């Protein structure tokens, strides 16, 4: 077998484009069995290197810096040009990070895992454990993730959506209930899978019998886009956080086109008890108003850190006014689940509190989950994991 | 409408995780109408900043550096801490780049477009024009890209593949021919779409009537993996270029499982004239031996910068010996297309030359395309664009 071993290296060196000469004598990130993460960077000439990203969330600096503002930065230590830091006490989760090398944002050249959140690309490191178990790809039956395009008469173009089909869809002849799962502002039809690990969560919960097999439709909620950045006919403009036609009623008016396409194209159950809508932030706003305006479509609703009060009712009354009456109609049509989740530190906490008071006053029942943390994917992954088992019961 | 405009900014600032405080007063990359690309980076304290990546391919340094080895580096100019460079004479294409800031590889923090090639993540910039026209998402009917898993008895696990279904697949009742499109060493089931822009090329050529509507199956050719890095049950190990069970016959032995799954799951035409296999580098090697060993399966073959002579025949004779006789059997069964493409500077040029001489001597007909350039995605995208129109005629 020696010949194989010997024959390989020269082939390796050239067999696909070897773009950069990475320095691979050090490892980064290194995830230790105790859940701590070591990060390393070779930067001989650097004067100061920090780690930034959500991996800093549990970091307490030794002395408070009263001047500190902006993101938390963890200083790294220099040993002969290799900068390193050990970050511990991390709750098992998906973490993002970057280095700041003398003020320049730098990805970790030794880490091939990156995720984009709106217009920021960060490195990703996964800390395994009980809390993140449902985010891993396990040896269970896997669903199919399809990126497909549906025709919109409303926008006079085709628009892209992600569709999760549960394991066995291709060979079974069953029909399935449908969850419409909506992203936040600046997100797109890829966000729930790339950042939210929705396919893994679905595969795992369904395999364990905790969630019902279901189809999950993740459309693009920005009416100014036809698809995610890079996949759009708009070319390669840098992603924008705020786009025209956001939260102006257009998405909600257009939404029945999506439901109609999905019911025509996939083997769906089409009764309202087999349909749910949920979303994060702006997607929670959309879920609130989609369910309120189309009580005939949905009986189950999830509001994850939802943008509740946006002053839109006076501007776009057709969709956003008379919220309470509309939710009453939804209740009268049969409201199987109205789920609200929010973090204690979320800047939308107060608006959600007011909304709950409104529901209480109207005796509209809902399920409420309050977590630590703020407006962040850590919570949205957790909310999805908690929400899915409640659907289609 | 003022109220909307005023209400938005505070919401923008927090509505999804704003991970890093990007400095957005400068723009990078900027693609000019003449096809030149301006790159900019703010790095106040840097002593020397270069651009690396395939965007340097046409760069001629003003004075030859006889000491130069390794990748070509384009120096950037510093004006008050903003480093910049204008790169011109770029053939319209997909380009990759990174910065080297005082020796540290740095992604462009202003550019959200990144692609991973094996274990290297680079920024991407798209230069539009005639040569890259087929790589863009245009206003044409779009196919569906499905990431799905098939059962392998050979490996006793499920394995992931990408499947392109042509526009209209979901609503038509037609059956379609199938191209099996294989990646190179270090690649995976995502490579042809992420780096090769296969979905865009297919959408465009099919819409123009230049290629027949077809299903394109992109499996994972590394028998040691069940899925691409990050999607695998193997967790988040850094991608490896060379893996066990590579080019040892296992993939070829296993391949009929893939064909059988595809024919069972999708509406395929199952005659050999409706099946083609093509691949780049190691995928070309696989295509050569899959077609040679299974003449009953394929009548059309594409070898893109193929790894031809690897000394594998003595080691794994069951699959790799008696190549000439096997190709004769393929010819006898009916060889509709045997397509070979290679760049003049490819390190595999010589091996391909010898292989062509072998085919000539045996009077086995083939189509040969020789291009500039080497072992690189620029050529593989071009080969795919040239190859697809020849299929299923």
XYZ file of C-alpha atoms in Angstrom:
786
model
C 0.000 0.000 0.000
C 3.026 2.278 0.206
C 2.648 3.213 -3.438
C -0.718 4.819 -2.753
C 0.578 6.867 0.093
C 3.557 7.998 -1.934
C 1.581 8.756 -5.047
C -0.852 11.055 -3.364
C 0.959 14.212 -2.228
C 1.848 15.659 -5.625
C -1.722 15.125 -6.705
C -3.058 16.726 -3.551
C -1.041 19.826 -4.067
C -2.762 20.750 -7.292
C -5.993 18.880 -7.634
C -8.296 21.762 -7.002
C -7.432 25.396 -6.927
C -5.161 25.895 -3.966
C -5.804 29.570 -3.587
C -3.906 30.580 -0.512
C -0.869 29.279 1.276
C -2.503 28.799 4.704
C -0.247 28.407 7.687
C -1.607 25.205 9.123
C 0.887 24.432 11.868
C -1.543 25.825 14.409
C -5.182 24.860 14.910
C -8.129 27.225 15.316
C -10.761 26.877 16.606
C -10.094 24.038 19.002
C -13.147 22.913 20.977
C -12.133 21.181 24.216
C -14.143 18.414 25.836
C -15.088 20.789 28.666
C -16.776 23.051 26.107
C -14.128 25.745 26.137
C -12.889 27.090 22.818
C -9.285 27.953 21.969
C -8.759 30.458 19.198
C -5.366 31.079 17.630
C -4.020 33.413 14.989
C -0.553 33.833 13.569
C 0.137 37.559 13.271
C 3.820 38.291 13.765
C 3.662 42.038 13.389
C 0.368 42.752 15.149
C 0.307 45.067 18.148
C -3.083 44.100 19.530
C -5.516 41.320 18.653
C -9.055 40.876 20.019
C -11.877 38.413 19.537
C -15.319 39.837 18.758
C -18.644 38.130 17.990
C -21.318 36.433 20.055
C -18.663 34.114 21.484
C -17.843 37.016 23.811
C -21.279 36.986 25.402
C -20.266 35.454 28.723
C -16.982 37.317 28.964
C -16.352 39.476 32.020
C -13.331 41.743 31.719
C -11.064 41.738 34.786
C -11.534 45.461 35.279
C -14.570 47.411 34.171
C -13.784 49.904 31.474
C -16.057 52.848 32.065
C -15.166 54.160 28.612
C -16.272 50.926 26.954
C -18.952 51.109 24.317
C -19.595 49.035 21.237
C -19.039 45.312 21.060
C -17.364 43.281 23.760
C -13.783 42.457 22.783
C -11.703 39.692 24.336
C -7.965 40.412 24.226
C -5.688 37.653 22.901
C -2.201 36.906 24.165
C 0.891 36.952 22.008
C 3.561 34.227 22.186
C 6.134 34.586 19.432
C 3.611 35.870 16.929
C 0.925 33.284 17.724
C -2.006 35.041 19.365
C -4.327 32.861 21.401
C -7.152 32.898 23.885
C -9.198 30.298 25.705
C -12.882 31.122 26.083
C -14.724 29.038 28.636
C -18.106 28.826 30.341
C -19.794 28.660 26.956
C -23.312 27.223 26.926
C -23.409 24.604 24.107
C -24.527 26.548 21.034
C -23.484 27.931 17.669
C -21.055 30.830 18.194
C -19.756 33.448 15.807
C -16.456 35.265 16.017
C -13.913 37.319 14.166
C -10.555 38.746 15.078
C -9.753 42.429 15.292
C -6.092 42.725 14.325
C -4.861 46.252 14.976
C -8.372 47.434 14.231
C -8.903 45.359 11.075
C -11.744 42.784 11.116
C -10.167 39.483 10.145
C -11.755 36.100 9.630
C -9.990 33.101 11.138
C -7.934 31.794 8.171
C -7.800 28.331 9.773
C -11.581 27.956 10.090
C -13.571 27.084 6.970
C -16.935 27.526 8.663
C -18.519 30.907 8.063
C -22.045 32.235 8.269
C -23.498 35.438 6.947
C -25.962 37.421 9.058
C -27.410 40.175 6.876
C -24.169 41.803 5.653
C -21.671 40.399 8.145
C -19.693 37.244 7.488
C -18.309 35.639 10.659
C -16.550 32.448 11.519
C -18.663 29.833 13.216
C -17.721 27.437 15.960
C -20.023 24.793 17.329
C -19.918 23.864 21.008
C -21.592 20.478 21.437
C -23.694 19.538 24.453
C -27.243 19.067 25.649
C -28.393 22.577 24.690
C -27.103 22.308 21.115
C -27.813 18.618 20.551
C -30.792 19.291 18.283
C -28.646 21.529 16.030
C -26.309 18.733 14.925
C -26.686 16.433 11.935
C -27.322 13.073 13.527
C -27.687 9.572 12.138
C -31.429 9.880 11.691
C -33.583 10.033 8.557
C -32.984 13.377 6.855
C -35.458 15.605 5.101
C -34.810 17.301 1.770
C -34.106 21.001 1.562
C -35.279 22.417 -1.766
C -34.521 25.892 -3.048
C -37.323 26.537 -5.484
C -38.988 29.469 -7.228
C -42.675 30.311 -7.289
C -44.473 32.680 -9.644
C -45.792 35.913 -8.162
C -48.425 37.809 -10.112
C -48.337 40.435 -7.374
C -44.673 41.208 -8.111
C -44.727 40.027 -11.724
C -41.666 37.856 -11.216
C -40.560 34.520 -9.820
C -39.444 34.513 -6.186
C -37.263 32.017 -4.358
C -38.195 30.024 -1.277
C -36.646 27.233 0.766
C -38.827 24.213 1.391
C -38.081 21.476 3.899
C -39.675 18.163 2.965
C -39.637 15.619 5.787
C -37.714 12.340 5.448
C -39.725 9.900 3.373
C -41.624 12.599 1.481
C -40.292 11.417 -1.882
C -41.398 7.812 -1.393
C -44.484 8.105 0.815
C -47.805 9.108 -0.665
C -48.849 10.967 2.450
C -49.903 14.562 2.702
C -48.274 16.722 5.361
C -49.159 19.775 7.441
C -47.248 22.971 6.636
C -45.387 25.464 8.795
C -44.577 28.812 7.180
C -41.382 29.937 8.902
C -40.436 33.583 8.393
C -37.131 35.414 8.754
C -36.351 38.819 10.251
C -35.409 42.150 8.704
C -32.270 41.861 6.596
C -32.733 38.096 6.388
C -33.884 36.041 3.451
C -35.028 32.541 2.476
C -31.683 31.047 3.602
C -31.574 32.517 7.130
C -33.558 29.900 9.049
C -31.394 27.095 7.663
C -27.974 28.775 7.669
C -28.271 30.600 10.986
C -31.243 28.865 12.548
C -30.210 25.251 11.826
C -33.845 24.557 11.012
C -33.206 21.432 8.893
C -31.220 19.780 11.678
C -33.759 20.738 14.344
C -36.594 19.387 12.197
C -34.791 16.147 11.302
C -33.982 15.479 14.946
C -37.342 16.339 16.504
C -39.242 14.374 13.869
C -36.914 11.360 14.250
C -37.458 11.386 18.009
C -41.216 11.555 17.524
C -41.268 14.922 19.294
C -42.512 16.831 16.264
C -44.942 15.637 13.584
C -43.510 15.160 10.109
C -44.254 18.435 8.357
C -43.372 20.565 5.365
C -41.690 23.838 6.302
C -41.816 26.723 3.844
C -39.280 29.530 4.264
C -40.111 32.307 1.795
C -38.313 35.598 1.221
C -40.065 38.319 3.219
C -38.422 41.276 1.464
C -40.735 42.314 -1.337
C -37.901 44.295 -2.961
C -35.881 41.087 -3.480
C -36.697 38.045 -5.556
C -34.063 35.909 -3.819
C -31.228 35.989 -1.321
C -28.113 38.013 -2.138
C -26.057 36.202 -4.763
C -29.051 34.145 -5.931
C -31.128 37.097 -7.048
C -31.609 38.545 -10.521
C -30.398 41.736 -8.843
C -26.833 40.475 -9.067
C -24.235 40.909 -6.385
C -25.153 44.100 -4.564
C -24.143 44.022 -0.913
C -27.060 42.973 1.319
C -29.087 45.758 2.888
C -30.725 45.690 6.242
C -33.637 47.902 5.259
C -35.246 47.571 1.878
C -38.215 49.282 0.238
C -41.619 47.570 0.620
C -40.789 46.272 4.076
C -43.683 46.115 6.536
C -45.956 48.144 4.260
C -48.562 45.436 3.780
C -47.228 44.180 0.461
C -45.864 40.900 1.830
C -49.107 40.105 3.603
C -51.206 40.946 0.538
C -49.017 38.743 -1.583
C -48.839 35.817 0.845
C -51.858 33.833 -0.438
C -49.877 33.339 -3.681
C -47.288 31.450 -1.640
C -49.868 29.257 0.087
C -51.584 28.540 -3.193
C -48.294 27.584 -4.882
C -47.280 25.352 -1.986
C -50.639 23.570 -1.922
C -50.488 23.060 -5.689
C -46.892 21.864 -5.776
C -46.369 19.749 -2.663
C -48.500 17.087 -0.999
C -49.955 19.304 1.715
C -52.890 19.056 4.041
C -54.905 22.147 3.232
C -57.190 22.579 6.236
C -56.359 25.446 8.584
C -55.545 23.079 11.454
C -52.745 21.736 9.261
C -51.243 25.181 8.766
C -49.061 27.255 11.079
C -47.143 30.491 10.649
C -44.221 31.597 12.795
C -41.348 33.989 12.487
C -38.642 35.951 14.238
C -38.539 39.724 14.655
C -40.009 41.143 11.416
C -41.124 37.567 10.673
C -43.030 37.617 13.963
C -44.667 40.849 12.840
C -45.575 39.154 9.556
C -46.895 36.089 11.409
C -49.065 38.234 13.651
C -50.663 40.061 10.727
C -50.872 37.095 8.366
C -52.774 35.081 10.964
C -54.926 38.102 11.878
C -55.821 38.885 8.278
C -56.252 35.298 7.097
C -58.015 33.440 9.930
C -59.189 30.948 7.307
C -55.578 29.948 6.582
C -53.893 29.441 9.972
C -54.865 28.035 13.361
C -51.375 28.036 14.896
C -49.095 31.030 15.297
C -45.584 31.587 16.674
C -44.184 35.019 17.497
C -40.442 34.812 18.212
C -39.076 38.148 19.510
C -41.741 39.695 17.349
C -41.711 43.296 16.208
C -45.160 44.055 17.558
C -45.838 47.767 17.582
C -44.418 49.507 14.621
C -46.798 52.361 14.018
C -47.817 50.735 10.790
C -51.571 50.607 11.454
C -52.209 54.234 10.564
C -50.006 54.091 7.483
C -51.235 50.815 6.003
C -54.631 50.329 7.639
C -55.846 47.692 5.211
C -53.464 45.166 6.716
C -52.378 46.568 10.065
C -55.428 48.284 11.585
C -58.086 46.686 13.812
C -55.611 44.146 15.111
C -57.667 43.196 18.154
C -60.860 42.584 16.207
C -58.945 40.526 13.686
C -57.349 38.370 16.375
C -60.832 37.857 17.818
C -61.988 36.552 14.455
C -58.960 34.233 14.432
C -59.924 33.018 17.898
C -63.503 32.480 16.770
C -62.319 30.493 13.764
C -60.417 28.256 16.205
C -57.046 29.210 17.599
C -55.122 26.062 18.462
C -51.875 27.730 19.462
C -50.757 31.334 19.895
C -47.163 31.118 21.040
C -45.109 34.129 22.163
C -41.424 33.883 23.037
C -39.085 36.718 24.014
C -35.810 37.276 25.843
C -35.661 39.410 28.958
C -33.029 41.661 27.409
C -34.721 41.992 24.040
C -35.276 45.629 23.009
C -38.756 44.492 21.945
C -39.574 43.130 25.406
C -41.722 46.140 26.360
C -43.749 45.978 23.148
C -44.366 42.276 23.707
C -45.408 42.978 27.300
C -47.964 45.511 26.098
C -49.231 43.079 23.493
C -49.700 40.365 26.106
C -51.670 42.817 28.250
C -53.844 43.508 25.209
C -54.456 39.781 24.698
C -55.145 39.315 28.425
C -57.695 42.131 28.404
C -59.418 40.536 25.429
C -59.253 37.055 26.966
C -57.377 35.711 23.999
C -55.380 32.716 25.213
C -51.696 32.340 24.382
C -48.620 30.388 25.428
C -45.787 32.534 26.738
C -42.116 31.645 27.025
C -39.642 34.112 28.503
C -35.940 33.379 28.199
C -32.654 34.976 29.098
C -30.847 36.887 26.414
C -31.974 39.311 23.776
C -32.677 39.622 20.104
C -30.496 36.808 18.877
C -30.284 33.496 17.029
C -29.517 31.641 20.250
C -33.086 32.373 21.283
C -34.642 31.799 17.867
C -33.086 28.318 17.538
C -34.348 27.554 21.037
C -37.854 28.896 20.317
C -38.083 26.801 17.151
C -37.022 23.710 19.113
C -39.722 24.407 21.738
C -42.429 25.416 19.269
C -42.283 22.578 16.726
C -43.464 19.824 19.125
C -46.652 21.799 19.814
C -47.777 21.910 16.192
C -50.458 19.868 14.448
C -51.616 18.079 17.589
C -44.581 59.211 5.013
C -42.056 60.938 7.228
C -43.177 58.865 10.191
C -42.014 55.675 8.502
C -38.647 57.055 7.665
C -38.187 58.331 11.179
C -39.414 55.189 12.836
C -37.076 52.897 11.025
C -33.513 53.611 12.128
C -33.792 52.502 15.764
C -35.450 49.331 14.604
C -32.773 48.732 11.990
C -30.008 49.018 14.487
C -31.139 46.059 16.525
C -33.517 43.970 14.566
C -31.186 41.103 13.881
C -27.935 40.419 15.576
C -25.626 43.258 14.622
C -22.450 41.400 15.305
C -19.724 43.732 14.207
C -19.482 47.450 13.874
C -18.405 47.542 10.198
C -16.816 50.675 8.843
C -19.025 51.303 5.874
C -17.840 54.719 4.714
C -15.807 53.042 1.992
C -16.992 50.527 -0.594
C -15.295 47.276 -1.553
C -15.394 45.654 -4.010
C -16.462 48.194 -6.597
C -16.956 46.799 -10.087
C -16.608 49.507 -12.717
C -18.461 49.493 -16.018
C -15.174 48.810 -17.845
C -14.847 45.554 -15.882
C -12.109 46.746 -13.567
C -12.440 46.052 -9.858
C -11.531 48.447 -7.063
C -10.719 46.890 -3.724
C -10.411 48.939 -0.554
C -9.541 48.196 3.045
C -9.290 50.440 6.056
C -6.176 49.453 7.998
C -4.665 52.458 9.728
C -1.706 50.724 11.309
C -0.771 48.314 8.537
C 2.683 48.464 6.997
C 1.960 46.477 3.829
C -1.254 45.190 2.291
C -1.534 42.875 -0.722
C -4.350 41.270 -2.675
C -4.134 37.525 -3.292
C -6.531 35.113 -4.986
C -7.381 34.265 -8.577
C -8.174 37.942 -9.187
C -4.399 38.347 -9.543
C -4.214 36.029 -12.543
C -3.638 38.706 -15.175
C -1.380 40.827 -13.016
C 2.091 41.642 -14.306
C 4.391 43.146 -11.686
C 6.332 46.184 -12.930
C 9.647 44.512 -12.214
C 10.141 40.768 -12.179
C 11.046 39.414 -8.766
C 13.430 36.552 -9.324
C 12.936 35.513 -5.699
C 9.164 35.286 -6.132
C 7.528 31.984 -5.390
C 4.091 31.162 -4.063
C 0.975 33.063 -4.981
C 0.947 36.274 -6.964
C 0.369 39.251 -4.693
C -0.812 42.663 -5.869
C 0.383 45.504 -3.626
C -2.222 48.016 -2.442
C -1.621 51.713 -1.948
C -2.136 53.518 1.331
C -3.894 56.886 1.555
C -4.532 57.931 5.146
C -5.159 54.367 6.282
C -7.396 53.424 3.353
C -5.581 50.877 1.223
C -6.797 50.495 -2.325
C -5.994 49.014 -5.688
C -7.626 48.977 -9.090
C -7.384 45.681 -10.951
C -8.177 45.874 -14.630
C -8.076 43.732 -17.756
C -10.209 41.121 -16.029
C -12.036 38.705 -18.303
C -15.689 38.624 -17.099
C -15.796 35.790 -14.565
C -16.150 34.903 -10.903
C -13.026 36.017 -9.037
C -11.791 35.216 -5.560
C -9.590 37.356 -3.378
C -8.355 38.032 0.105
C -6.099 40.638 1.615
C -2.734 39.946 3.194
C -2.336 42.576 5.900
C 1.184 42.466 7.297
C 1.196 38.756 6.546
C -2.249 37.979 7.969
C -4.887 36.605 5.578
C -7.909 38.865 5.917
C -11.314 38.664 4.295
C -12.786 41.866 2.913
C -15.024 43.021 5.785
C -17.112 45.081 3.360
C -17.920 42.171 1.047
C -20.584 39.685 2.166
C -19.933 37.292 -0.704
C -17.649 34.428 0.202
C -17.024 30.996 -1.258
C -15.228 28.034 0.209
C -12.907 25.945 -1.966
C -11.924 22.846 0.021
C -10.616 24.510 3.198
C -10.130 28.071 2.007
C -12.790 30.739 2.371
C -12.314 33.701 0.015
C -14.276 36.738 -0.948
C -15.978 36.596 -4.286
C -16.452 39.334 -6.842
C -18.374 38.933 -10.043
C -17.285 40.726 -13.200
C -20.217 40.778 -15.618
C -19.851 40.476 -19.372
C -20.231 38.104 -22.275
C -17.957 35.404 -20.825
C -19.777 35.301 -17.475
C -23.298 35.932 -18.751
C -24.375 32.317 -18.233
C -23.258 32.446 -14.560
C -25.788 35.099 -13.558
C -29.312 34.591 -12.261
C -31.448 35.950 -15.067
C -35.180 36.511 -15.432
C -35.777 33.062 -16.875
C -37.612 30.037 -15.462
C -35.554 28.622 -12.607
C -34.979 25.020 -11.673
C -35.125 23.688 -8.130
C -31.977 22.762 -6.258
C -32.685 19.998 -3.737
C -30.263 18.808 -1.078
C -31.426 15.314 -0.360
C -30.118 12.098 1.221
C -30.065 8.619 -0.304
C -29.576 5.323 1.511
C -26.305 3.481 0.862
C -26.154 -0.189 1.754
C -22.521 -0.152 0.623
C -21.617 2.377 3.335
C -24.464 1.495 5.691
C -25.512 5.122 6.042
C -27.434 7.857 4.302
C -25.408 10.135 2.034
C -26.206 13.611 0.795
C -26.497 14.737 -2.815
C -27.553 17.884 -4.642
C -30.162 17.463 -7.335
C -31.067 20.077 -9.917
C -34.614 19.677 -11.207
C -35.317 21.741 -14.315
C -37.943 24.510 -14.286
C -41.379 23.004 -14.579
C -40.385 19.659 -13.080
C -42.883 20.017 -10.226
C -45.858 20.658 -12.475
C -45.016 18.751 -15.655
C -45.498 15.023 -15.803
C -42.517 14.557 -18.092
C -39.529 12.328 -17.512
C -36.080 13.853 -17.979
C -32.593 12.669 -18.913
C -29.984 12.749 -16.155
C -26.451 14.128 -15.978
C -24.311 12.911 -13.074
C -21.934 15.801 -12.379
C -18.954 14.980 -10.181
C -16.657 17.205 -8.111
C -12.892 17.081 -7.626
C -10.706 15.996 -4.737
C -11.479 17.991 -1.624
C -14.831 19.007 -3.047
C -18.267 17.766 -2.101
C -21.912 17.810 -3.199
C -22.039 21.614 -2.934
C -18.987 22.431 -5.093
C -20.555 22.477 -8.558
C -23.263 24.893 -7.406
C -21.259 27.126 -5.060
C -18.080 27.373 -7.127
C -19.273 26.102 -10.484
C -22.509 28.138 -10.719
C -24.133 25.039 -12.191
C -27.732 26.023 -11.360
C -27.378 29.369 -13.120
C -25.647 27.825 -16.142
C -28.362 25.173 -16.405
C -31.250 27.639 -15.980
C -29.826 29.914 -18.653
C -28.874 27.322 -21.254
C -32.206 25.516 -20.865
C -34.165 28.782 -21.085
C -32.323 29.697 -24.298
C -33.077 26.280 -25.751
C -29.338 25.573 -25.955
C -29.474 22.655 -23.503
C -32.253 20.098 -23.094
C -34.186 20.218 -19.826
C -32.421 17.669 -17.639
C -31.996 16.494 -14.074
C -28.466 16.983 -12.761
C -27.312 14.847 -9.852
C -24.284 16.046 -7.856
C -23.332 13.351 -5.332
C -20.519 13.386 -2.778
C -17.513 11.558 -4.223
C -15.637 11.151 -0.948
C -16.576 7.769 0.456
C -15.250 8.788 3.875
C -17.879 11.560 4.135
C -21.636 11.312 4.231
C -22.110 14.991 3.427
C -20.288 18.282 2.937
C -18.460 19.815 5.901
C -20.977 21.291 8.322
C -23.814 19.139 6.961
C -22.240 15.837 7.870
C -22.866 13.586 10.860
C -19.113 13.984 11.330
C -19.676 17.406 12.866
C -17.503 20.407 12.225
C -14.042 19.044 11.520
C -12.072 21.267 9.153
C -12.321 20.026 5.551
C -9.515 17.797 4.310
C -8.137 17.658 0.848
C -7.277 13.977 0.965
C -9.571 11.516 2.661
C -9.479 7.732 3.058
C -11.303 5.674 0.412
C -10.490 8.136 -2.342
C -9.865 6.646 -5.790
C -9.711 3.107 -4.424
C -12.684 1.789 -6.354
C -15.201 2.201 -3.547
C -17.035 5.126 -5.136
C -17.360 3.354 -8.467
C -18.572 0.129 -6.824
C -21.130 2.075 -4.872
C -22.336 4.252 -7.740
C -25.188 2.006 -8.992
C -26.909 2.702 -5.641
C -27.020 6.371 -6.618
C -28.434 5.685 -10.075
C -31.000 3.311 -8.645
C -32.101 5.844 -6.007
C -32.347 8.632 -8.573
C -34.399 6.521 -10.977
C -36.722 5.461 -8.158
C -37.150 8.944 -6.687
C -37.273 11.345 -9.624
C -39.045 11.191 -12.983
C -36.041 10.085 -15.041
C -35.566 8.548 -18.437
C -33.718 5.329 -17.692
C -32.195 4.340 -21.040
C -28.443 4.776 -21.402
C -28.835 7.439 -24.085
C -30.614 9.531 -21.450
C -27.718 9.281 -19.026
C -24.421 11.162 -18.955
C -21.580 11.359 -16.454
C -19.050 14.174 -16.246
C -16.693 15.557 -13.673
C -13.683 17.714 -12.964
C -10.252 16.479 -11.860
C -10.959 13.494 -9.553
C -14.548 13.692 -10.839
C -13.157 13.256 -14.351
C -11.273 10.192 -13.129
C -14.525 8.881 -11.647
C -16.412 9.653 -14.885
C -13.820 7.801 -16.948
C -14.043 4.657 -14.817
C -17.786 4.789 -14.161
C -18.481 4.909 -17.887
C -15.836 2.258 -18.587
C -17.171 -0.123 -15.954
C -20.865 0.472 -16.566
C -21.286 0.767 -20.343
C -24.922 -0.233 -19.807
C -25.528 2.955 -17.780
C -23.946 5.816 -19.750
C -23.576 6.785 -23.388
C -22.201 10.301 -22.808
C -19.077 11.191 -20.883
C -17.315 14.445 -19.965
C -13.759 14.592 -18.649
C -12.919 18.100 -17.388
C -9.207 18.420 -16.489
C -9.460 14.774 -15.586
C -6.989 12.948 -13.363
C -6.268 10.233 -15.903
C -3.254 8.212 -14.911
C -3.038 7.657 -11.237
C -1.315 4.297 -10.923
C -4.503 2.888 -9.515
C -4.924 0.011 -11.980
C -2.423 -2.287 -10.281
C -3.745 -1.493 -6.831
C -7.457 -1.786 -7.488
C -7.630 -3.855 -10.661
C -11.302 -4.732 -10.356
C -12.255 -1.178 -11.252
C -9.177 0.407 -12.799
C -7.481 -2.283 -14.913
C -8.171 -3.077 -18.577
C -9.219 0.476 -19.267
C -8.820 0.224 -23.013
C -10.888 -2.932 -23.341
C -13.574 -1.431 -21.149
C -13.746 1.744 -23.229
C -14.055 -0.461 -26.303
C -17.051 -2.152 -24.741
C -18.486 1.290 -24.054
C -17.928 2.231 -27.692
C -19.551 -1.008 -28.816
C -22.567 -0.342 -26.601
C -22.891 3.042 -28.346
C -20.804 6.034 -27.366
C -22.700 9.200 -28.235
C -20.231 11.668 -26.729
C -16.775 11.360 -25.195
C -15.757 14.895 -24.350
C -12.313 15.867 -23.072
C -11.435 19.390 -21.976
C -8.143 20.621 -20.519
C -6.193 23.842 -20.088
C -2.780 24.270 -21.668
C -1.223 25.042 -18.303
C -2.920 22.237 -16.394
C -0.480 19.977 -14.553
C -2.573 17.087 -15.897
C -2.110 18.209 -19.516
C 0.540 15.562 -20.221
C -1.565 12.736 -18.831
C -4.500 13.862 -20.931
C -2.267 14.039 -24.008
C -1.170 10.432 -23.445
C -4.774 9.366 -22.941
C -5.810 10.981 -26.200
C -2.989 9.159 -27.985
C -4.321 5.936 -26.453
C -7.825 6.703 -27.725
C -6.452 7.653 -31.156
C -4.520 4.394 -31.395
C -7.662 2.474 -30.541
C -9.796 4.524 -32.921
C -12.132 5.556 -30.158
C -13.701 8.861 -31.181
C -13.809 11.806 -28.794
C -14.398 15.544 -28.771
C -11.445 17.573 -27.581
C -11.415 21.134 -26.266
C -8.168 22.803 -25.265
C -8.312 26.111 -23.426
C -5.937 28.582 -21.875
C -5.380 28.383 -18.170
C -4.865 25.517 -15.794
C -6.574 23.442 -13.172
C -9.206 25.944 -12.148
C -12.901 26.742 -11.806
C -12.720 29.286 -14.605
C -12.167 26.374 -16.959
C -14.671 24.032 -15.295
C -17.486 26.572 -15.528
C -16.585 27.095 -19.170
C -16.416 23.353 -19.884
C -19.831 22.813 -18.306
C -21.255 25.636 -20.434
C -19.791 24.064 -23.586
C -20.655 20.478 -22.657
C -24.330 20.782 -21.646
C -25.639 21.738 -25.118
C -24.161 18.528 -26.552
C -26.110 16.208 -24.256
C -29.186 14.106 -25.006
C -29.294 14.973 -28.709
